[in-house]
XYZ file of C-alpha atoms in Angstrom:
576
model
C -26.845 33.009 -1.907
C -29.605 33.471 0.429
C -31.715 30.657 -1.175
C -33.334 30.383 -4.496
C -36.914 30.702 -4.927
C -38.980 29.841 -8.324
C -40.099 32.396 -10.966
C -43.476 33.383 -10.726
C -43.105 34.600 -14.193
C -45.528 33.299 -17.015
C -44.299 30.030 -18.593
C -43.727 30.068 -22.274
C -42.039 28.327 -25.140
C -41.224 32.344 -26.215
C -39.073 32.142 -23.535
C -36.914 28.859 -23.809
C -33.423 30.787 -22.326
C -35.036 31.841 -19.345
C -36.418 28.765 -18.453
C -33.506 26.926 -19.033
C -31.690 29.258 -16.441
C -34.508 28.755 -14.194
C -34.094 24.916 -13.711
C -30.627 25.468 -13.904
C -30.555 27.339 -10.735
C -33.138 25.094 -9.278
C -31.423 21.990 -9.878
C -28.065 23.965 -8.093
C -30.470 25.285 -5.327
C -31.493 20.897 -4.827
C -27.874 20.323 -4.963
C -26.847 22.886 -2.422
C -29.525 22.077 -0.046
C -30.795 25.895 -0.322
C -34.416 27.344 -0.425
C -36.171 24.203 0.554
C -39.762 24.977 -0.775
C -41.748 22.003 1.018
C -45.246 22.784 1.837
C -45.531 24.139 5.541
C -48.950 21.905 5.796
C -46.273 19.065 4.895
C -43.531 19.650 7.055
C -42.656 17.374 9.448
C -40.685 19.862 11.618
C -42.521 23.024 12.015
C -41.700 26.075 14.461
C -43.631 28.982 15.978
C -42.082 31.980 17.273
C -43.484 32.790 20.907
C -41.085 35.672 21.983
C -43.574 38.100 22.951
C -46.281 36.323 24.729
C -43.555 34.584 26.734
C -42.508 38.362 28.379
C -39.013 37.397 28.564
C -37.672 41.438 28.612
C -34.006 40.549 28.118
C -31.978 42.349 25.381
C -28.429 41.215 25.251
C -25.554 44.076 25.170
C -22.185 43.218 24.241
C -21.202 46.537 25.676
C -19.666 48.227 22.157
C -18.388 51.497 21.659
C -17.445 51.647 18.436
C -13.991 50.534 19.166
C -14.101 46.913 18.185
C -12.790 45.292 21.242
C -12.328 41.820 20.830
C -14.776 40.234 23.833
C -17.837 41.667 21.624
C -17.347 39.266 19.232
C -18.137 36.320 21.850
C -20.741 37.228 24.242
C -22.862 35.383 24.488
C -24.016 31.401 24.879
C -27.272 30.936 27.132
C -28.235 27.572 29.289
C -31.463 26.333 29.998
C -32.476 24.064 32.916
C -34.798 24.071 36.083
C -33.399 25.743 38.635
C -35.872 25.654 41.394
C -36.663 21.926 40.797
C -40.408 22.811 40.154
C -40.490 20.811 36.365
C -40.156 23.703 33.926
C -37.542 24.531 32.310
C -35.659 28.179 33.304
C -33.504 30.588 30.913
C -30.301 32.257 32.342
C -29.030 35.069 29.523
C -25.311 35.880 30.591
C -24.775 39.701 29.222
C -22.223 41.922 28.653
C -21.307 44.978 30.363
C -20.241 48.553 29.447
C -16.781 48.608 27.778
C -14.451 51.646 27.345
C -16.149 54.575 25.482
C -19.653 53.393 26.035
C -21.599 56.329 26.503
C -24.130 56.786 28.224
C -23.632 53.954 30.120
C -26.103 50.770 29.890
C -24.638 48.945 32.684
C -26.370 45.698 31.324
C -26.861 42.413 33.562
C -27.751 38.563 33.287
C -30.805 37.402 33.082
C -32.731 34.841 34.948
C -36.149 34.154 33.334
C -38.524 31.424 35.406
C -40.754 29.663 33.270
C -44.302 30.012 35.130
C -46.175 27.433 32.552
C -48.030 27.906 29.853
C -45.441 30.150 27.612
C -44.846 32.447 30.291
C -41.657 33.701 31.985
C -40.913 36.112 34.925
C -37.854 38.148 35.582
C -36.421 36.342 38.202
C -32.939 37.977 38.570
C -32.967 39.945 41.269
C -34.779 37.684 43.935
C -32.402 35.426 42.958
C -29.615 37.303 43.748
C -27.664 37.552 40.424
C -27.498 41.526 40.111
C -24.212 41.428 39.645
C -22.319 43.005 36.725
C -19.946 40.537 34.654
C -18.935 40.777 31.036
C -20.677 37.156 30.708
C -19.156 34.573 27.675
C -20.029 31.268 28.280
C -22.162 29.610 30.966
C -22.924 25.914 32.115
C -25.301 24.134 34.410
C -24.820 21.162 37.280
C -24.947 20.162 40.780
C -21.526 20.514 41.690
C -22.317 19.943 45.438
C -24.880 17.054 44.977
C -27.614 19.115 47.018
C -30.026 18.267 44.097
C -30.017 21.828 43.052
C -28.239 22.577 39.756
C -25.603 25.235 40.185
C -24.098 27.968 37.199
C -20.476 28.380 36.321
C -20.301 31.198 34.197
C -17.671 32.396 32.011
C -16.646 36.025 31.065
C -14.358 38.836 30.041
C -12.662 38.659 33.078
C -12.725 36.246 36.521
C -15.505 33.216 36.090
C -18.336 32.857 38.205
C -19.037 30.114 40.313
C -22.943 30.425 41.599
C -23.940 27.836 44.146
C -27.789 27.067 43.863
C -29.172 27.623 47.773
C -32.577 25.579 46.672
C -34.572 28.526 48.102
C -35.001 30.224 44.524
C -31.417 32.023 45.038
C -27.881 31.847 44.302
C -25.099 32.695 46.387
C -21.537 33.616 44.396
C -18.844 31.379 46.072
C -16.251 31.945 43.167
C -13.671 32.675 45.817
C -14.347 30.111 48.546
C -14.456 27.879 45.537
C -11.088 28.946 44.083
C -12.213 28.611 40.564
C -12.142 32.627 39.249
C -9.337 31.184 36.509
C -7.537 34.866 36.903
C -8.503 37.772 34.831
C -9.038 36.144 31.019
C -11.411 36.060 28.115
C -13.297 33.113 28.658
C -15.240 31.134 26.046
C -16.765 27.515 26.643
C -17.276 25.993 30.010
C -18.179 22.358 31.274
C -18.982 20.446 34.461
C -17.694 16.462 33.909
C -16.573 13.731 36.610
C -12.868 13.986 35.204
C -11.728 11.176 37.677
C -14.995 9.007 38.562
C -14.798 9.995 41.976
C -18.596 10.930 41.795
C -18.739 14.780 41.825
C -18.265 17.193 39.307
C -15.348 18.767 38.544
C -15.129 22.016 36.233
C -14.073 22.522 32.512
C -12.882 26.322 31.366
C -11.849 27.222 27.779
C -9.650 30.092 27.554
C -9.612 31.981 24.438
C -6.881 34.246 23.755
C -4.773 37.080 25.601
C -6.825 40.142 25.352
C -6.291 43.444 26.744
C -7.262 46.879 26.081
C -3.569 47.879 26.042
C -2.938 45.221 23.368
C -5.978 45.872 21.610
C -5.635 46.084 17.660
C -8.315 47.006 15.356
C -7.858 47.079 11.645
C -9.505 49.651 9.304
C -10.905 48.591 5.875
C -11.548 51.571 3.857
C -10.938 53.907 7.362
C -13.681 51.705 9.353
C -12.447 50.197 12.492
C -13.511 46.223 12.004
C -12.628 43.310 14.401
C -9.648 41.627 14.351
C -9.291 37.886 14.412
C -7.967 35.961 17.399
C -4.243 34.890 15.132
C -3.642 38.637 16.385
C -3.442 37.214 20.236
C -1.859 34.638 21.938
C -3.830 32.167 23.103
C -4.540 30.695 26.331
C -4.555 27.451 28.109
C -7.598 25.805 29.235
C -8.173 25.066 32.786
C -9.467 22.282 34.923
C -10.654 22.344 38.392
C -10.873 19.154 40.604
C -13.947 18.736 43.172
C -12.284 18.186 46.217
C -16.012 17.315 47.525
C -15.777 20.435 50.560
C -16.834 23.238 48.388
C -13.521 23.969 47.081
C -11.836 23.126 44.070
C -7.845 22.462 43.173
C -6.553 23.712 39.853
C -5.358 20.516 37.956
C -4.791 21.473 34.647
C -1.152 21.013 34.494
C -1.025 18.202 36.451
C -4.308 16.695 34.307
C -2.364 17.483 30.894
C -5.134 20.116 29.933
C -3.000 22.812 30.271
C -0.397 21.346 28.330
C -1.937 22.357 25.155
C -3.173 26.256 24.083
C -5.407 27.494 21.723
C -8.249 29.914 21.172
C -11.082 27.941 22.437
C -14.904 28.486 22.143
C -17.368 25.385 22.434
C -16.796 22.839 24.559
C -18.665 19.674 25.003
C -17.629 16.348 27.232
C -18.199 13.089 26.006
C -17.420 9.447 25.887
C -15.729 9.715 22.528
C -14.205 6.251 22.235
C -17.334 4.306 24.560
C -14.964 3.313 27.517
C -16.624 4.616 30.399
C -15.107 7.993 31.429
C -15.523 11.365 30.183
C -13.327 13.013 27.601
C -13.418 16.534 26.559
C -13.613 18.468 22.602
C -12.800 21.598 22.103
C -13.560 23.535 19.005
C -10.997 25.861 18.352
C -10.868 29.302 16.347
C -8.782 29.149 13.087
C -6.595 26.614 14.991
C -6.559 23.095 15.617
C -9.407 21.284 17.525
C -8.530 19.309 20.408
C -9.572 16.065 21.733
C -8.631 15.071 25.538
C -8.622 11.607 25.827
C -9.235 10.460 29.450
C -7.310 7.591 30.927
C -10.409 7.222 33.373
C -8.284 8.683 36.244
C -8.594 12.306 35.674
C -5.331 12.469 33.176
C -5.447 13.189 29.570
C -4.077 13.191 26.400
C -4.705 15.303 23.028
C -5.309 13.025 20.329
C -7.341 15.496 17.623
C -4.872 14.831 14.956
C -4.930 11.005 15.199
C -8.820 10.867 16.123
C -9.690 12.891 12.534
C -11.113 15.980 14.609
C -8.147 18.365 14.536
C -8.836 19.792 11.372
C -12.019 19.256 8.254
C -11.766 16.854 5.534
C -9.469 19.329 3.372
C -6.897 19.258 6.565
C -7.914 23.400 6.716
C -8.217 24.704 10.645
C -11.708 26.745 10.875
C -13.001 29.557 12.653
C -14.810 26.986 15.578
C -18.108 28.488 17.300
C -20.414 25.797 19.098
C -20.327 22.085 19.127
C -22.743 19.680 19.908
C -22.539 15.647 20.127
C -24.907 13.078 19.799
C -25.687 9.684 17.390
C -27.053 10.955 14.271
C -26.921 7.504 12.406
C -28.168 5.766 15.376
C -24.852 3.127 15.222
C -24.913 3.510 19.207
C -21.703 6.029 18.758
C -21.908 10.041 19.573
C -20.721 12.220 16.507
C -19.720 15.607 16.678
C -21.732 18.702 15.010
C -19.737 22.122 14.744
C -20.555 25.090 13.749
C -18.232 27.416 11.778
C -17.369 31.042 10.356
C -18.601 32.285 7.587
C -17.429 30.465 3.729
C -16.763 27.681 5.885
C -18.992 24.290 6.125
C -20.408 23.251 9.357
C -18.617 19.790 9.571
C -20.285 16.814 10.803
C -17.938 14.436 12.371
C -18.790 10.841 11.985
C -17.817 8.856 14.744
C -16.454 5.726 13.765
C -15.954 3.551 16.919
C -12.313 3.289 18.824
C -11.780 7.041 18.881
C -11.801 7.803 15.662
C -13.693 10.122 13.577
C -14.284 10.841 9.802
C -15.850 14.262 8.097
C -19.093 13.030 7.074
C -20.651 16.880 6.259
C -20.394 16.437 2.325
C -21.686 13.172 2.147
C -24.786 13.530 4.383
C -25.431 17.476 3.124
C -25.074 18.592 6.445
C -23.781 21.839 5.204
C -26.872 22.628 3.124
C -27.855 26.174 3.020
C -25.242 27.538 5.669
C -21.630 28.540 3.818
C -22.522 32.240 3.240
C -23.174 32.340 6.796
C -21.408 32.726 10.207
C -22.587 30.102 12.100
C -22.807 30.250 16.132
C -25.595 27.932 18.073
C -25.368 24.256 17.202
C -28.043 21.834 17.702
C -28.660 17.904 17.642
C -32.058 17.231 18.205
C -34.843 14.895 17.370
C -37.317 17.781 16.452
C -40.164 15.531 14.983
C -39.668 12.445 17.273
C -38.849 10.227 14.398
C -36.000 8.550 16.087
C -33.334 10.257 13.913
C -31.876 13.228 15.518
C -31.903 16.588 13.324
C -29.541 19.442 13.080
C -29.727 23.139 13.857
C -27.710 26.069 13.044
C -28.471 29.718 14.159
C -26.745 31.890 12.083
C -25.438 35.790 12.290
C -22.255 37.726 11.894
C -20.292 39.520 13.816
C -19.601 42.739 11.764
C -22.317 44.778 11.604
C -20.971 46.752 8.563
C -20.593 43.312 6.352
C -23.819 44.463 4.668
C -22.128 47.948 3.687
C -19.205 46.078 2.648
C -19.920 44.040 -0.690
C -19.522 40.950 1.425
C -21.159 37.774 0.347
C -22.725 37.156 4.026
C -24.927 39.545 6.116
C -25.011 40.466 9.115
C -28.901 39.315 10.107
C -29.698 35.931 9.007
C -32.941 32.965 9.137
C -31.591 30.237 11.483
C -31.309 26.868 9.600
C -32.836 23.479 10.515
C -31.608 20.312 8.538
C -34.041 17.464 8.904
C -32.471 14.085 9.114
C -34.035 11.722 6.257
C -31.911 8.725 7.163
C -28.472 9.146 5.822
C -29.151 12.606 4.763
C -29.886 15.982 5.836
C -32.597 17.642 3.977
C -32.747 21.949 4.626
C -36.503 22.347 5.693
C -35.870 25.641 7.208
C -38.654 27.659 5.146
C -41.140 24.610 5.209
C -40.610 24.330 9.446
C -41.020 28.344 9.618
C -37.608 29.793 10.037
C -37.853 32.122 7.233
C -40.958 33.216 8.478
C -39.554 34.748 11.652
C -37.494 37.807 11.823
C -33.686 38.262 10.994
C -31.504 38.531 13.752
C -27.882 38.030 14.361
C -27.918 35.022 16.799
C -25.499 33.349 18.732
C -26.051 30.654 21.465
C -29.065 28.654 21.300
C -30.451 25.933 23.516
C -32.835 23.031 23.291
C -35.402 21.760 25.786
C -38.784 21.179 25.942
C -40.162 24.209 27.393
C -43.991 23.914 27.613
C -43.664 20.083 28.656
C -45.400 18.589 25.980
C -43.060 16.292 24.856
C -41.077 18.304 21.902
C -37.839 20.372 21.787
C -38.308 24.090 21.670
C -35.690 26.484 21.152
C -34.251 29.906 22.920
C -31.985 31.781 20.560
C -29.649 34.540 22.294
C -29.530 36.997 19.521
C -26.741 39.719 19.749
C -27.243 43.523 20.733
C -31.109 42.323 20.381
C -33.989 40.572 22.402
C -33.995 36.518 22.668
C -36.216 34.683 19.807
C -38.244 31.549 21.326
C -39.400 28.979 18.938
C -42.344 26.871 19.940
C -42.430 23.507 18.097
C -45.580 22.689 17.082
C -45.233 18.693 16.690
C -47.629 18.070 19.444
C -49.980 20.689 18.464
C -50.388 19.447 14.965
C -51.155 16.154 15.907
C -47.419 14.243 15.334
C -47.992 10.485 15.502
C -44.327 9.715 16.512
C -43.586 8.501 20.076
C -41.391 9.724 22.547
C -39.399 9.344 25.927
C -38.518 12.177 28.147
C -35.394 10.537 31.109
C -34.249 12.245 33.907
C -31.284 10.428 35.885
C -30.683 10.929 39.795
C -27.789 9.513 41.154
C -26.569 8.974 44.503
C -23.496 10.593 44.518
C -22.266 14.050 44.362
C -23.296 14.282 40.790
C -26.657 13.928 41.222
C -27.839 14.754 37.560
C -25.937 11.665 36.327
C -23.568 13.902 34.144
C -21.577 11.574 31.822
C -24.131 8.553 32.304
C -24.631 6.823 28.805
C -28.330 6.378 28.474
C -29.799 3.624 25.885
C -33.399 2.912 24.918
C -34.802 -0.159 23.512
C -38.174 0.388 21.895
C -39.163 -2.497 19.297
C -36.487 -2.791 16.868
C -34.810 0.778 17.815
C -31.853 1.372 19.902
C -31.372 5.134 20.811
C -28.161 6.079 22.602
C -27.531 9.557 24.273
C -25.221 10.775 27.405
C -26.466 13.426 29.959
C -24.209 16.778 29.273
C -23.072 19.717 31.389
C -22.322 22.428 28.385
C -22.875 22.162 24.973
C -23.104 24.135 21.859
C -21.769 27.783 21.862
C -20.589 28.498 25.139
C -24.059 26.887 26.741
C -26.003 24.753 28.275
C -29.152 22.437 27.828
C -30.711 19.083 27.403
C -29.965 17.741 30.712
C -33.210 15.736 30.469
C -32.920 13.480 27.399
C -35.495 13.504 24.910
C -35.459 10.573 22.712
C -37.916 10.189 19.831
C -39.385 6.749 19.218
C -41.167 7.178 15.832
C -43.918 4.478 15.554
C -42.694 2.522 19.044
C -45.228 3.566 21.644
C -43.815 1.080 23.979
C -40.471 1.426 25.551
C -38.753 -2.139 26.087
C -35.844 -0.789 28.577
C -33.454 1.793 29.606
C -30.297 0.946 30.208
C -28.056 3.279 32.037
C -24.399 3.424 32.429
C -23.372 5.143 35.276
C -20.123 7.473 35.478
C -18.071 5.188 38.064
C -20.797 3.112 38.652
C -22.622 -0.001 37.479
C -24.894 -0.726 34.399
C -28.757 -0.925 34.948
C -31.545 -1.857 33.278
C -35.176 -0.050 34.040
C -38.500 -1.305 33.132
C -40.286 1.465 31.478
C -43.517 0.480 29.713
C -45.457 2.889 27.835
C -43.933 5.867 25.479
C -44.980 9.353 25.699
C -43.761 10.254 29.279
C -41.021 11.836 31.124
C -39.601 9.437 33.484
C -37.072 9.392 36.575
C -34.569 7.134 36.669
C -33.141 6.356 40.312
C -29.380 4.962 40.820
C -29.518 1.940 42.227
C -33.534 0.907 41.642
C -32.488 -0.636 38.332
C -31.991 -4.389 37.923
C -27.986 -4.833 36.786
C -27.186 -5.382 33.611
C -26.319 -9.010 32.941
C -28.350 -10.392 35.325
């Protein structure tokens, strides 16, 4: 069901049956939250597509040749981050490469798009030394060597790659020297975290299934080859690489307890799920129980997803998990989980109850509104209108490009979905927000950052086999009255961006909580600079930061509507 529009037929007492049907249809649409038609001029959230103006020439290519190889299903996420520290957010697009049977060769490559300001981007791929081919799947960014510049870890169909940012606009591939290739696997989401609290960033690598060309399975429907699901293959365990502090990493997957479990991983997010001061790991799995690894503070993990309530949905079902984000959607000081799923399934909002306990709050909150028929990939928890309540974003698109010909209830290309947080309930405002005016694509990864530096959060969506979609958030341009605060952390250890730090903003009656993450969404990365919507509060009383492995500090900030840089050691210890 694609949405329900009110009929324009003339209303007449001679047509009571039609009117009754229309009324029932509208009531059903309202109950399901689909086809919302609030006037665009009144919409608190509003986007416009600016892709053409940006000059971004990237085109995704999954190397498909019609043989339906499994890697085509999972490519790709993307990353937004400031690679050259010029204050503007850049975009890293992984890409596929030619798979067997691709004729003529297309030789696709990743792209690094440098933000020049004023919504213009330049292709920095070759100048940055990133022209090498790799079948990219997932990507994350973080400063693993503590030199002040964010590095990039990229998963692939094949060896993973670690790119060291040299600080001069170039990257050097250091995979072999660092020891983080992780074999020849079909990878998935990747993340950086300080697992053991020693001050530097370790690497988490989720893996999908043991696919090989020799073991390729492609069933047929009416004589047409289709993609097989992950249950046709054995799953890979995930890997944890400990940062040794000298440019090398040690594989501690088995010693840490991470590699004791094997499941087809997709999206990954590292968060302090139980608020005990260390970083845990949530892995969203594809048609298998999700994994939640609880950290003991020293980098040893126990898998607790079942008892925590996040292994399955409220019906005890394992969904086709795709992307995951975390954030405090109900402003209770705890980080919730937002997960996207496959066709015919609800996206799941896991509400954090505290003490490593979650509940499936999807039905009660209306978080599934308008998305059930579609395959859902990119996931975001973002306060788009800065009203102090975080909204939800879903990037949609099928993996089967023949689904429209097979009489299925889904579709290959879809509009994306934004759900406005109305306080306890989510409302599908996609049409009023302008998303249904944007051309349909088959989306995969989605990233959310302030690309033009105006104080609201924009979006970039990677579309399968096409160019990306760049969405400008018009909140500032339309005179949005709500206030905001941007926060960038600078730590004194090797974890310079404060990945894993818990940030609490106090502004009037509002107390807002977030964390710095490396790796989130559908196998991607975004949001290294935190964005806090403050609503009517134009003054920030204080920002409190709990650093990983360090003290908790209180910073006096003052006026809102600006970005602030908070340096470890320059605040006042909390409690004094």
